[in-house]
Backbone as CSV, one residue per row, in Angstrom:
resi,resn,N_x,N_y,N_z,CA_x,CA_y,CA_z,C_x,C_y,C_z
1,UNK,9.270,-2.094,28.929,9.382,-2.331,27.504,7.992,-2.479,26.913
2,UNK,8.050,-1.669,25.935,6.686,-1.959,24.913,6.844,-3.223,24.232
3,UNK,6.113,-4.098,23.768,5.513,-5.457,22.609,4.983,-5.016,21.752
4,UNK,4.950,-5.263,20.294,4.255,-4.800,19.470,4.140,-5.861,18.621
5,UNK,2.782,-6.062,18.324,2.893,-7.234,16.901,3.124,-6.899,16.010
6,UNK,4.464,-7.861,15.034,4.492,-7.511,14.070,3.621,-8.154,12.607
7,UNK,2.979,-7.279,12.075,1.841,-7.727,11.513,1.705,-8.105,9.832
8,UNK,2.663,-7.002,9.125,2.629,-7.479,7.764,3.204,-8.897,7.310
9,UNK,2.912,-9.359,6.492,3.239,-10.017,6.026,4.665,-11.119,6.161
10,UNK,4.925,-12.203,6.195,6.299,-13.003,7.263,7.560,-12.522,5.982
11,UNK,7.250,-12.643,4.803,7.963,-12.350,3.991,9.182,-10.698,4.292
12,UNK,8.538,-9.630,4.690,8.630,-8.580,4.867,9.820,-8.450,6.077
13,UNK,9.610,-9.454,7.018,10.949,-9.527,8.428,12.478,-9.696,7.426
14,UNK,12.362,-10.152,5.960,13.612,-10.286,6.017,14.181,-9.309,5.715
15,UNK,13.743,-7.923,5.231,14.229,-6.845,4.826,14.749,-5.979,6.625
16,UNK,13.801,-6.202,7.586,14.146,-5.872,8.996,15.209,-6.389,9.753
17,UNK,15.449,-8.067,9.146,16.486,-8.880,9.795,17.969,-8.069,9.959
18,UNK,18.372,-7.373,9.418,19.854,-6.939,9.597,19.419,-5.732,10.353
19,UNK,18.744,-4.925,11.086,18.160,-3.934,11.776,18.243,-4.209,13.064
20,UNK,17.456,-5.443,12.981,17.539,-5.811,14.466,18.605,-6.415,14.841
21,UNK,19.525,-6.487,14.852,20.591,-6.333,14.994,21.965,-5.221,15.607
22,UNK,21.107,-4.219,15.579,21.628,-2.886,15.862,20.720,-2.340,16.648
23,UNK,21.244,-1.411,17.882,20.716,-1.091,18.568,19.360,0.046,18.067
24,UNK,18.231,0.266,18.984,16.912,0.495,18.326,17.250,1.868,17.807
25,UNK,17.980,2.859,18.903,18.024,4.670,18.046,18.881,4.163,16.674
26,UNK,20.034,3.356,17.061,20.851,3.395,15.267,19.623,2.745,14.137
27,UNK,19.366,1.230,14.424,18.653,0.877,13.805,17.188,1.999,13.294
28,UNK,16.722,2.983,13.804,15.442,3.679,13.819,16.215,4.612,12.802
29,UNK,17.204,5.000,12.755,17.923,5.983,12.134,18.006,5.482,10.828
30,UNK,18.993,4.395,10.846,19.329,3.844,8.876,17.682,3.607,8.643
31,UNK,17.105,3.242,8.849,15.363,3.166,8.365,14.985,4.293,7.562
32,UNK,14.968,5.212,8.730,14.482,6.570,8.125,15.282,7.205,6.867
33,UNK,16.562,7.037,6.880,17.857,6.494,5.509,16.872,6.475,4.797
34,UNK,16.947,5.057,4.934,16.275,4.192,4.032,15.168,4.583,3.541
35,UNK,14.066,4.759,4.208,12.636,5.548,3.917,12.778,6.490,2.954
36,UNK,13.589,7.338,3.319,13.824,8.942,2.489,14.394,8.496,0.991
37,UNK,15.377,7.380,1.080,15.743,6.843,-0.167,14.690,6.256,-1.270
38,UNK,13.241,5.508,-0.590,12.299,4.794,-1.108,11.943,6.234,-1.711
39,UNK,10.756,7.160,-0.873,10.915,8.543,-1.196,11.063,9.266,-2.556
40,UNK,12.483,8.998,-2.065,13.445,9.773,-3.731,13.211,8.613,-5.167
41,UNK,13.414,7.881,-4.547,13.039,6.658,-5.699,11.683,6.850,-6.239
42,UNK,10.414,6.658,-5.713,9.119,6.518,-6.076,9.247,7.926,-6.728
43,UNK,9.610,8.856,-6.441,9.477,10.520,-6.717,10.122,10.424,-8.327
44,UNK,11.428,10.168,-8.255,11.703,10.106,-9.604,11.187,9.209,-10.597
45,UNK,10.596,8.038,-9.790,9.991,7.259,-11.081,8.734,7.850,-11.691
46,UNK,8.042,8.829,-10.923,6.645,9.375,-11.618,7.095,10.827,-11.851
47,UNK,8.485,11.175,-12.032,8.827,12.526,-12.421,8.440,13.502,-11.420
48,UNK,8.456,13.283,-10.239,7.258,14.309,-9.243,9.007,15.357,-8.484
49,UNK,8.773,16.356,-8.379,9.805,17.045,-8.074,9.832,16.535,-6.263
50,UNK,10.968,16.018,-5.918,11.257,14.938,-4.675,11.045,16.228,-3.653
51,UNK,11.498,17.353,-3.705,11.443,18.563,-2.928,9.673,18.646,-2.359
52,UNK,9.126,18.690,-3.338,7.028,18.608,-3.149,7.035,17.110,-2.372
53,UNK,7.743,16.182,-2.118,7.129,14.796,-1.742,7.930,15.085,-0.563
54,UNK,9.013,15.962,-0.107,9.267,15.729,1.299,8.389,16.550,2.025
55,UNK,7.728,18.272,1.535,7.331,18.563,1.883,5.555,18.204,2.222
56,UNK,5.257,16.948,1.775,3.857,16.786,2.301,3.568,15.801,3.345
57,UNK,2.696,16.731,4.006,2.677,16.096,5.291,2.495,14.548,6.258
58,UNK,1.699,13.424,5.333,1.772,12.693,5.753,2.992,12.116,5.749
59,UNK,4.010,12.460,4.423,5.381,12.016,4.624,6.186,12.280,5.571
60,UNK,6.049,13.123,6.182,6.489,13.805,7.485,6.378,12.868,9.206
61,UNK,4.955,12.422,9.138,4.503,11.832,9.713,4.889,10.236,9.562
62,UNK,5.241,10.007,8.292,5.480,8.490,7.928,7.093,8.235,8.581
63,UNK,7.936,9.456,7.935,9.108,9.280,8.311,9.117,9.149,9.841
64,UNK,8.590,10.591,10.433,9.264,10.324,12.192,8.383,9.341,12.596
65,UNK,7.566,8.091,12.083,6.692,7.178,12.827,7.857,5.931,12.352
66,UNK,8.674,6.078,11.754,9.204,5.147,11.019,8.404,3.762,9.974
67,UNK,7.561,4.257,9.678,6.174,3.543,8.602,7.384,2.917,7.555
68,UNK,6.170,1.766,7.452,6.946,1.174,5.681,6.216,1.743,5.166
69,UNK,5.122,3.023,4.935,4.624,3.373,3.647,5.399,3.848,2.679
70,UNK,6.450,4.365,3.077,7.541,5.020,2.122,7.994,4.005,1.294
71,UNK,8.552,2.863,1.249,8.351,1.387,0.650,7.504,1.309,-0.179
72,UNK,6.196,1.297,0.304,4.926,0.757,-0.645,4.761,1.966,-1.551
73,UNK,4.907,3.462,-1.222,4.848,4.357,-2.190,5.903,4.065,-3.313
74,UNK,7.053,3.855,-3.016,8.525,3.354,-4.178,7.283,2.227,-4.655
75,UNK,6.759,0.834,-4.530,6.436,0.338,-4.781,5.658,0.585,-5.703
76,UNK,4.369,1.078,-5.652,3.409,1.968,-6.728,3.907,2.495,-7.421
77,UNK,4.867,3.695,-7.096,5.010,4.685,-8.363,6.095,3.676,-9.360
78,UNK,6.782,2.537,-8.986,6.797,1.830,-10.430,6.293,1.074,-10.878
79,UNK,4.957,0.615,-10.522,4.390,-0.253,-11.011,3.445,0.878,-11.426
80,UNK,2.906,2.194,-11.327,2.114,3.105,-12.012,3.532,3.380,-13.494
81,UNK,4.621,3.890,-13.197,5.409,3.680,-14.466,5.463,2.641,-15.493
82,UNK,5.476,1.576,-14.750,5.097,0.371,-15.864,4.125,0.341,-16.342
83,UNK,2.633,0.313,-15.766,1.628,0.348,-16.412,1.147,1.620,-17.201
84,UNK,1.740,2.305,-17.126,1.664,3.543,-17.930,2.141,3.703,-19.184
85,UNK,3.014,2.775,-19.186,4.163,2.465,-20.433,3.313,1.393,-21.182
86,UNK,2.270,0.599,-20.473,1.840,-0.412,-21.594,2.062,-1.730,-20.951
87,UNK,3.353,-1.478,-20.005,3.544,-2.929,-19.793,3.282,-3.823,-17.961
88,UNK,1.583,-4.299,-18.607,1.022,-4.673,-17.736,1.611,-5.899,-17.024
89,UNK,2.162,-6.851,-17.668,2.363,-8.173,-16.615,3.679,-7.483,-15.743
90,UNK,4.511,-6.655,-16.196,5.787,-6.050,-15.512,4.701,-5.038,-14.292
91,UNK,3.927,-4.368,-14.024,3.495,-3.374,-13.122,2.794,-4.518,-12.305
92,UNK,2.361,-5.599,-12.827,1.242,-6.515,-11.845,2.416,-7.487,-10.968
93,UNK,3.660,-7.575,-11.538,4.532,-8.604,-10.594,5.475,-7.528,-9.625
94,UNK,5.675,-5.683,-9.737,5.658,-5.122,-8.515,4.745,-4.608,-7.967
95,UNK,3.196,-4.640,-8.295,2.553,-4.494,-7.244,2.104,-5.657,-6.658
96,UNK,2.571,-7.017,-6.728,2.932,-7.952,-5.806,3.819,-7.642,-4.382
97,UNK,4.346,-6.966,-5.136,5.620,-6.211,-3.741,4.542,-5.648,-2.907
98,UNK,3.889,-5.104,-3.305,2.933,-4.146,-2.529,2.178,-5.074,-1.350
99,UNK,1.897,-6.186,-1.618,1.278,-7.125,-0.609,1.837,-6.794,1.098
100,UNK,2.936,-6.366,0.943,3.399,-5.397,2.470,2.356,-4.762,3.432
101,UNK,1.032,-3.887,2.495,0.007,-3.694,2.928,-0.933,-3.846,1.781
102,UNK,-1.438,-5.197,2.267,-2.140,-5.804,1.131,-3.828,-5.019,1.280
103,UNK,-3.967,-4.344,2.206,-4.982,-3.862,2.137,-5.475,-2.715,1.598
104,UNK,-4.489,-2.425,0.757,-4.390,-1.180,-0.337,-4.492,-1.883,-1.888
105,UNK,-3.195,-2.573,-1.470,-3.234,-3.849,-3.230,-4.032,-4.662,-3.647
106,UNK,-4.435,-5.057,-2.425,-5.732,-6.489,-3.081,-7.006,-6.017,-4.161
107,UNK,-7.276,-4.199,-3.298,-8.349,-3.460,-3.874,-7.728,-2.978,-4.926
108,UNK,-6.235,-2.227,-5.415,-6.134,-1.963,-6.230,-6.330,-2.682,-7.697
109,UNK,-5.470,-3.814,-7.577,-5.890,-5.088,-8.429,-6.929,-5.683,-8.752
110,UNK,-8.037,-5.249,-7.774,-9.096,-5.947,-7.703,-9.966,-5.090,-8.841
111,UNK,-9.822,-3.732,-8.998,-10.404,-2.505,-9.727,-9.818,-2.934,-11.150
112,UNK,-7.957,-2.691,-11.280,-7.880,-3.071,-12.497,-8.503,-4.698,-13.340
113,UNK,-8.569,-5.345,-12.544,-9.255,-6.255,-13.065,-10.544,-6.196,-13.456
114,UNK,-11.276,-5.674,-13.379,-12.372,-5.410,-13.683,-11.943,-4.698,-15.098
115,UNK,-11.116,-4.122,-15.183,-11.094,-3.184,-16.602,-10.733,-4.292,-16.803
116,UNK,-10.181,-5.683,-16.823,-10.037,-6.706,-17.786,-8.161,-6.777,-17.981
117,UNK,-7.627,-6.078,-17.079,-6.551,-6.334,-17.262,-5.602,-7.510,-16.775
118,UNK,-5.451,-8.946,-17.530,-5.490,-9.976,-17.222,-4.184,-9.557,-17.014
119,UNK,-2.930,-9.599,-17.930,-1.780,-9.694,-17.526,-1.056,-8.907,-16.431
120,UNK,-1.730,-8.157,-16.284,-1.504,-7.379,-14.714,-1.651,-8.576,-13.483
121,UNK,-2.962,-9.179,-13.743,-3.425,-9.889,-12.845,-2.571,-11.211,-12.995
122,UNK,-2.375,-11.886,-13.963,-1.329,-12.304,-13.829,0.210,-12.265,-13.288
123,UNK,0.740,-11.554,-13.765,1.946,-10.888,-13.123,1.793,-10.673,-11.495
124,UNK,0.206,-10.054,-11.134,0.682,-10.062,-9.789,0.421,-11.222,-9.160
125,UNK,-0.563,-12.320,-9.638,-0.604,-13.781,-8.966,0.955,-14.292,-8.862
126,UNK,1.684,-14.334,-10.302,2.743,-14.794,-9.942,3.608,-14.654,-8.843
127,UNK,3.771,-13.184,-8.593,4.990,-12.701,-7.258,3.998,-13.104,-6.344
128,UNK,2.456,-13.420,-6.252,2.100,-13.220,-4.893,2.504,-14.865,-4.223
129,UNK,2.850,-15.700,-5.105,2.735,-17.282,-5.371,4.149,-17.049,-4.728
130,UNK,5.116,-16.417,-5.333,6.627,-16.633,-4.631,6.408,-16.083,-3.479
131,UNK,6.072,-15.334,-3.320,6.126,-14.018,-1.483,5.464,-15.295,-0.789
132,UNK,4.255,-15.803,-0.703,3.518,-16.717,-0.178,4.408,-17.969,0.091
133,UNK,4.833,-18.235,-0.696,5.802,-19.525,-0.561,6.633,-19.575,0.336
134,UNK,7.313,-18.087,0.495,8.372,-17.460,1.198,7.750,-17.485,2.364
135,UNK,7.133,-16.918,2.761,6.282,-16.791,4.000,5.868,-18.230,4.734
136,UNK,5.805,-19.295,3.720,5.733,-20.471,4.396,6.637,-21.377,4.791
137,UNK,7.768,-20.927,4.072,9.201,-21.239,4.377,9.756,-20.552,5.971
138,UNK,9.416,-19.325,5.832,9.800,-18.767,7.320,8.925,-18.937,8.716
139,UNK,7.611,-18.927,8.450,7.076,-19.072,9.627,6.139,-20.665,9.541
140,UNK,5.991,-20.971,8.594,5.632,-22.429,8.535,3.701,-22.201,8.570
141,UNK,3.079,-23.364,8.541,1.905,-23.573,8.167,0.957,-23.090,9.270
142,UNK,1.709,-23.432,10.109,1.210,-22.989,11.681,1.106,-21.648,12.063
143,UNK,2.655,-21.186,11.607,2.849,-19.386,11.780,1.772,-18.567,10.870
144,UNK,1.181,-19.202,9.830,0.484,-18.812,8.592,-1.008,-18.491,9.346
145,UNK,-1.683,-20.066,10.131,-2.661,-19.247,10.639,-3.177,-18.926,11.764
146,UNK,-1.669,-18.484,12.538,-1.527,-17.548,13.718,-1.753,-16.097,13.245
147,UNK,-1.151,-15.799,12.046,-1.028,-14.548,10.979,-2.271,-14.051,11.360
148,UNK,-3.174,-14.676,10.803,-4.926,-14.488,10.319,-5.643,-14.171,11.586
149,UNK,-5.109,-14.685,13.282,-5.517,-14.479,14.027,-4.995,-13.121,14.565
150,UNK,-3.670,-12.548,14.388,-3.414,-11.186,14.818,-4.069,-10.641,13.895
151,UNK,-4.119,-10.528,12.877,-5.445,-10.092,11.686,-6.277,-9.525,12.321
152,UNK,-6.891,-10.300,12.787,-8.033,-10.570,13.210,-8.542,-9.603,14.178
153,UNK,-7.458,-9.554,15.125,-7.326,-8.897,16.673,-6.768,-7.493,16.070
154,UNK,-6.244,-7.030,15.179,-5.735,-5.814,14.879,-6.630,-5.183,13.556
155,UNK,-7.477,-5.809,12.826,-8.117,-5.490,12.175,-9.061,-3.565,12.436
156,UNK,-9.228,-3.811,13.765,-10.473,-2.961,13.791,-9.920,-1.728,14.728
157,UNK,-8.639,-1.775,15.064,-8.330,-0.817,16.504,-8.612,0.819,15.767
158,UNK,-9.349,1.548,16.528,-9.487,2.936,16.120,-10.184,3.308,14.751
159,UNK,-11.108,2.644,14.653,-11.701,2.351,13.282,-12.398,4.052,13.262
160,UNK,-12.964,4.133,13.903,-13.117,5.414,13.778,-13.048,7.043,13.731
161,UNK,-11.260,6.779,13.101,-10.283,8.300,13.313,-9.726,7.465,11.619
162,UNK,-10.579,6.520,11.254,-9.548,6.662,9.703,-10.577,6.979,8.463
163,UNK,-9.273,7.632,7.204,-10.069,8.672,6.097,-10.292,7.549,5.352
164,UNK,-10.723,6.681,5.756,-11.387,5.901,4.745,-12.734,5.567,4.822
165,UNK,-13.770,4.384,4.109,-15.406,4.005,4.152,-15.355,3.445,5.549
166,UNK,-14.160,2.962,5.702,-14.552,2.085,7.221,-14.471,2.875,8.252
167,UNK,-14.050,3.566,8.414,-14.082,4.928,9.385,-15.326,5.905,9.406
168,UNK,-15.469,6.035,8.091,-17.101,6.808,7.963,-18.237,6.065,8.249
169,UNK,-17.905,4.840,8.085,-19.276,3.538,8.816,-19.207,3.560,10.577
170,UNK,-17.883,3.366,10.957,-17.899,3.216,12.366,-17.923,4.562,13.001
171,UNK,-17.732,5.697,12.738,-18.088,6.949,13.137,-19.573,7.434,13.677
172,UNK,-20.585,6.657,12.480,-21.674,7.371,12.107,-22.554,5.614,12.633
173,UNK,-21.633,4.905,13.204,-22.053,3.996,14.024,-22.418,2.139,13.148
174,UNK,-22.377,2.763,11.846,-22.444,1.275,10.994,-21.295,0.365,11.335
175,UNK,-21.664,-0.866,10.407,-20.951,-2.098,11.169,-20.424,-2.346,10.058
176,UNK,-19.622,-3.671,9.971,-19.578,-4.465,8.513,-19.692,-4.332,7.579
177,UNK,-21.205,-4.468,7.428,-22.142,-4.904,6.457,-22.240,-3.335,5.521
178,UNK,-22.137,-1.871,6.431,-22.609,-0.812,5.971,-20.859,-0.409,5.011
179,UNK,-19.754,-0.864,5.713,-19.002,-1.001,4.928,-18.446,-1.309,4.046
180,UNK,-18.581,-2.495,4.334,-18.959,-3.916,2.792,-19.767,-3.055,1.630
181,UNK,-20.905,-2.254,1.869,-21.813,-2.334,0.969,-21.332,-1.106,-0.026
182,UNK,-20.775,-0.319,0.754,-19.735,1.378,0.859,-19.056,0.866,-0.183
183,UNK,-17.742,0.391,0.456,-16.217,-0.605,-0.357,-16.994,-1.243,-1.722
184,UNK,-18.272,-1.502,-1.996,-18.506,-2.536,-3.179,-18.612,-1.711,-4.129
185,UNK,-19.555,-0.561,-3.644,-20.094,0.365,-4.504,-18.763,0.964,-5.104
186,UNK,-17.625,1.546,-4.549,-17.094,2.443,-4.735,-15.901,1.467,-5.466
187,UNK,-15.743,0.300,-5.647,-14.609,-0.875,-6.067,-15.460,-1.094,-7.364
188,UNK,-16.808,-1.242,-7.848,-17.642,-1.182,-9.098,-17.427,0.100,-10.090
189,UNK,-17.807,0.822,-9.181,-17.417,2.763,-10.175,-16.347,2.234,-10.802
190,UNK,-15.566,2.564,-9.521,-14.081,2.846,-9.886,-13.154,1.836,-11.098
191,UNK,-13.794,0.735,-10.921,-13.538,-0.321,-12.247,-14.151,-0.377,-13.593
192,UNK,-15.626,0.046,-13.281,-16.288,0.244,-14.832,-16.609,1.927,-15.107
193,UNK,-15.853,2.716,-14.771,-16.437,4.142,-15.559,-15.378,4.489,-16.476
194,UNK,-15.907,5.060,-16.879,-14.760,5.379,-18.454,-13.452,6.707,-17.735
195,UNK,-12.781,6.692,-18.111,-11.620,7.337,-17.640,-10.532,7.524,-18.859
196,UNK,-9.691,8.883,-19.404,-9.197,9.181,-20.755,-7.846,8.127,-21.219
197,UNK,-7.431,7.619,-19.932,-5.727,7.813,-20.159,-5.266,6.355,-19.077
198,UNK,-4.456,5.848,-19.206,-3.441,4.995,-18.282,-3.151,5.149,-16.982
199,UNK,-2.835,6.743,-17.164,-2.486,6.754,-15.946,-4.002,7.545,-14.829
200,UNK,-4.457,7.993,-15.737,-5.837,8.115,-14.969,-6.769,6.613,-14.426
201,UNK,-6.447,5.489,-15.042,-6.738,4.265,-14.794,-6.184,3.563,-13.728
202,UNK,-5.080,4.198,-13.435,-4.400,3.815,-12.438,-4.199,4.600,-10.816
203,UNK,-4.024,6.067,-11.235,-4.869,6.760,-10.311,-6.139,6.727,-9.724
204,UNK,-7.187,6.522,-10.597,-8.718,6.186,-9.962,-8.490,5.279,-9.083
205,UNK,-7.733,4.095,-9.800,-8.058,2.653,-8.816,-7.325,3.135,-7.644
206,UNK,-6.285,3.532,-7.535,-5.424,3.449,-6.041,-5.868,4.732,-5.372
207,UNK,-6.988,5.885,-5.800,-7.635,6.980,-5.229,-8.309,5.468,-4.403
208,UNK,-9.495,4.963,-5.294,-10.701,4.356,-4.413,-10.343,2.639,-3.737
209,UNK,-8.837,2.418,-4.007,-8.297,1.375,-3.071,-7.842,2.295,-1.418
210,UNK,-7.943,2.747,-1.911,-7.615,3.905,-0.095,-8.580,4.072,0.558
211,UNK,-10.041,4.075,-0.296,-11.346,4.845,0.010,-11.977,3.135,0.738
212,UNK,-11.117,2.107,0.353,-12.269,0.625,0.882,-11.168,0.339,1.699
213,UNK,-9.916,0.565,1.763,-8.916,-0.636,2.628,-9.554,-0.387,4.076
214,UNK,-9.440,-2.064,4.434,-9.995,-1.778,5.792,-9.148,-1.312,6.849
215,UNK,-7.916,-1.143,6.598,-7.339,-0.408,7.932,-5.990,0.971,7.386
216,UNK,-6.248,1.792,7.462,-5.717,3.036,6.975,-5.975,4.340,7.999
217,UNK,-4.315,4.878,7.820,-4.559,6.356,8.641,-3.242,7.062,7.843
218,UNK,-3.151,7.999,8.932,-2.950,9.818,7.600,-1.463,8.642,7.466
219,UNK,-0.370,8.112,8.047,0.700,8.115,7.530,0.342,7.186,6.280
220,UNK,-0.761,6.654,5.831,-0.561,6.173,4.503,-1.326,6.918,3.397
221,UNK,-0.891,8.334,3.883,-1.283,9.118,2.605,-0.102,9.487,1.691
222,UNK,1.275,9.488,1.888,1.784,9.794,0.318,1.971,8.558,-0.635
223,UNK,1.148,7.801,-0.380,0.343,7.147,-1.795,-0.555,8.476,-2.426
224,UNK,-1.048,9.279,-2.211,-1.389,10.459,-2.843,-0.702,10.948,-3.305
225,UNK,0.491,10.933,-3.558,1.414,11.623,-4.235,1.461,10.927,-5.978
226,UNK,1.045,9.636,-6.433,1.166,9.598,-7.256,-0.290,9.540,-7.619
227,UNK,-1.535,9.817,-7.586,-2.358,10.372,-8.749,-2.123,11.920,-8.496
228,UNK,-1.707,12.474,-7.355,-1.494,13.674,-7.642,-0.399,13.963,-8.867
229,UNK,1.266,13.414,-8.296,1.649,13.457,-10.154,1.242,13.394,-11.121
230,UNK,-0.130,12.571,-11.347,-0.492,12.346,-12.421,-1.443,13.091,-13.278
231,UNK,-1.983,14.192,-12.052,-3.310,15.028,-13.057,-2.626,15.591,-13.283
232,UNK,-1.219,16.639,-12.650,-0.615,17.910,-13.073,0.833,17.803,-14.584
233,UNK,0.418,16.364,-14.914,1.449,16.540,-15.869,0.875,16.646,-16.998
């Protein structure tokens, strides 16, 4: 038998809890269901023809790996619908949801804030205050910073096969610091340059939240699917 840590967030087991429950091929099966359903969901919320989002490839890869990115993509493309519409504290309390892989969201949020978008930032403190709470309810204070230590230990595996700054630092042999300095630069642009439109504001940031997260590979690329919706409309 393989072990695997499970790493996101404690909040996140309760959506798995009725899974495990069922044996692993059934259980692996309604997932992928499920996945393809997130999928169709995120697809129609940014108008993107669902036929183009099965056919691209990291989705391919997400599905037969059984990834929650398909999740966090549903996740984005309505909180890119909301904020597109105007209504920032509603897009900042589901990309709270997004905290699943907070190492995409923290940077995304972190960009719109810089454009000054408080009620976003609001909205997403709020859900992050309930998810957090939740998380301390299930695994307790203790389980909280055991969390930080698989963190810790899983932070860095294969750093150098991913399309992101931290992959181009550890490739070319930089450390940390050459990343850090990468991720700052490119989290500054991406927050103060002028850009026409909403949803180009929102695309930039989650283009260059991909470009700093510290741990990313190809199955979390159809998050590309929604700034791609977004230049061709």
């Amino acid at each position: 038998a393989v072990t695997r840590l499970f790493n996101p967030p404690a909040y996140e087991a309760l959506l798995y809890a009725p899974l495990a429950r069922r044996p692993s091929p059934r259980a692996y099966e309604v997932w992928t269901v499920a996945s393809a359903a997130f999928l169709l969901a995120g697809s129609l919320a940014i108008r993107l023809n669902p036929f183009l989002s099965f056919a691209f490839f990291p989705v391919v890869v997400a599905l037969g790996q059984g990834q929650n990115t398909l999740l966090l993509f549903a996740i984005f493309a309505f909180a890119f619908r909301e904020y597109r519409a105007g209504r920032e504290t509603s897009a900042g309390s589901v990309l709270g949801l997004g905290l699943i892989q907070f190492q995409f969201t923290l940077p995304l949020v972190a960009i719109l804030a810089l454009r000054r978008k408080l009620r976003l930032v609001g909205g997403f403190c709020a859900m992050a205050a309930v998810l957090a709470g939740i998380s301390l309810l299930i695994v307790g204070q203790h389980g909280l910073l055991q969390y930080i230590q698989i963190l810790r230990k899983t932070g860095t595996q294969d750093a150098g096969v991913m399309p992101n700054l931290h992959g181009l630092a550890a490739y070319f042999g930089g450390g940390f610091l050459a990343t850090l300095l990468l991720s700052g630069c490119v989290v500054v642009w991406s927050g103060t340059t002028r850009v026409l439109s909403r949803a180009q504001e929102f695309s930039l940031a989650l283009v260059a939240s991909m470009l700093v997260s510290f741990h990313s590979f190809v199955t979390c690329r159809p998050l590309l699917l929604i700034p791609m919706a977004a230049e061709f409309k």
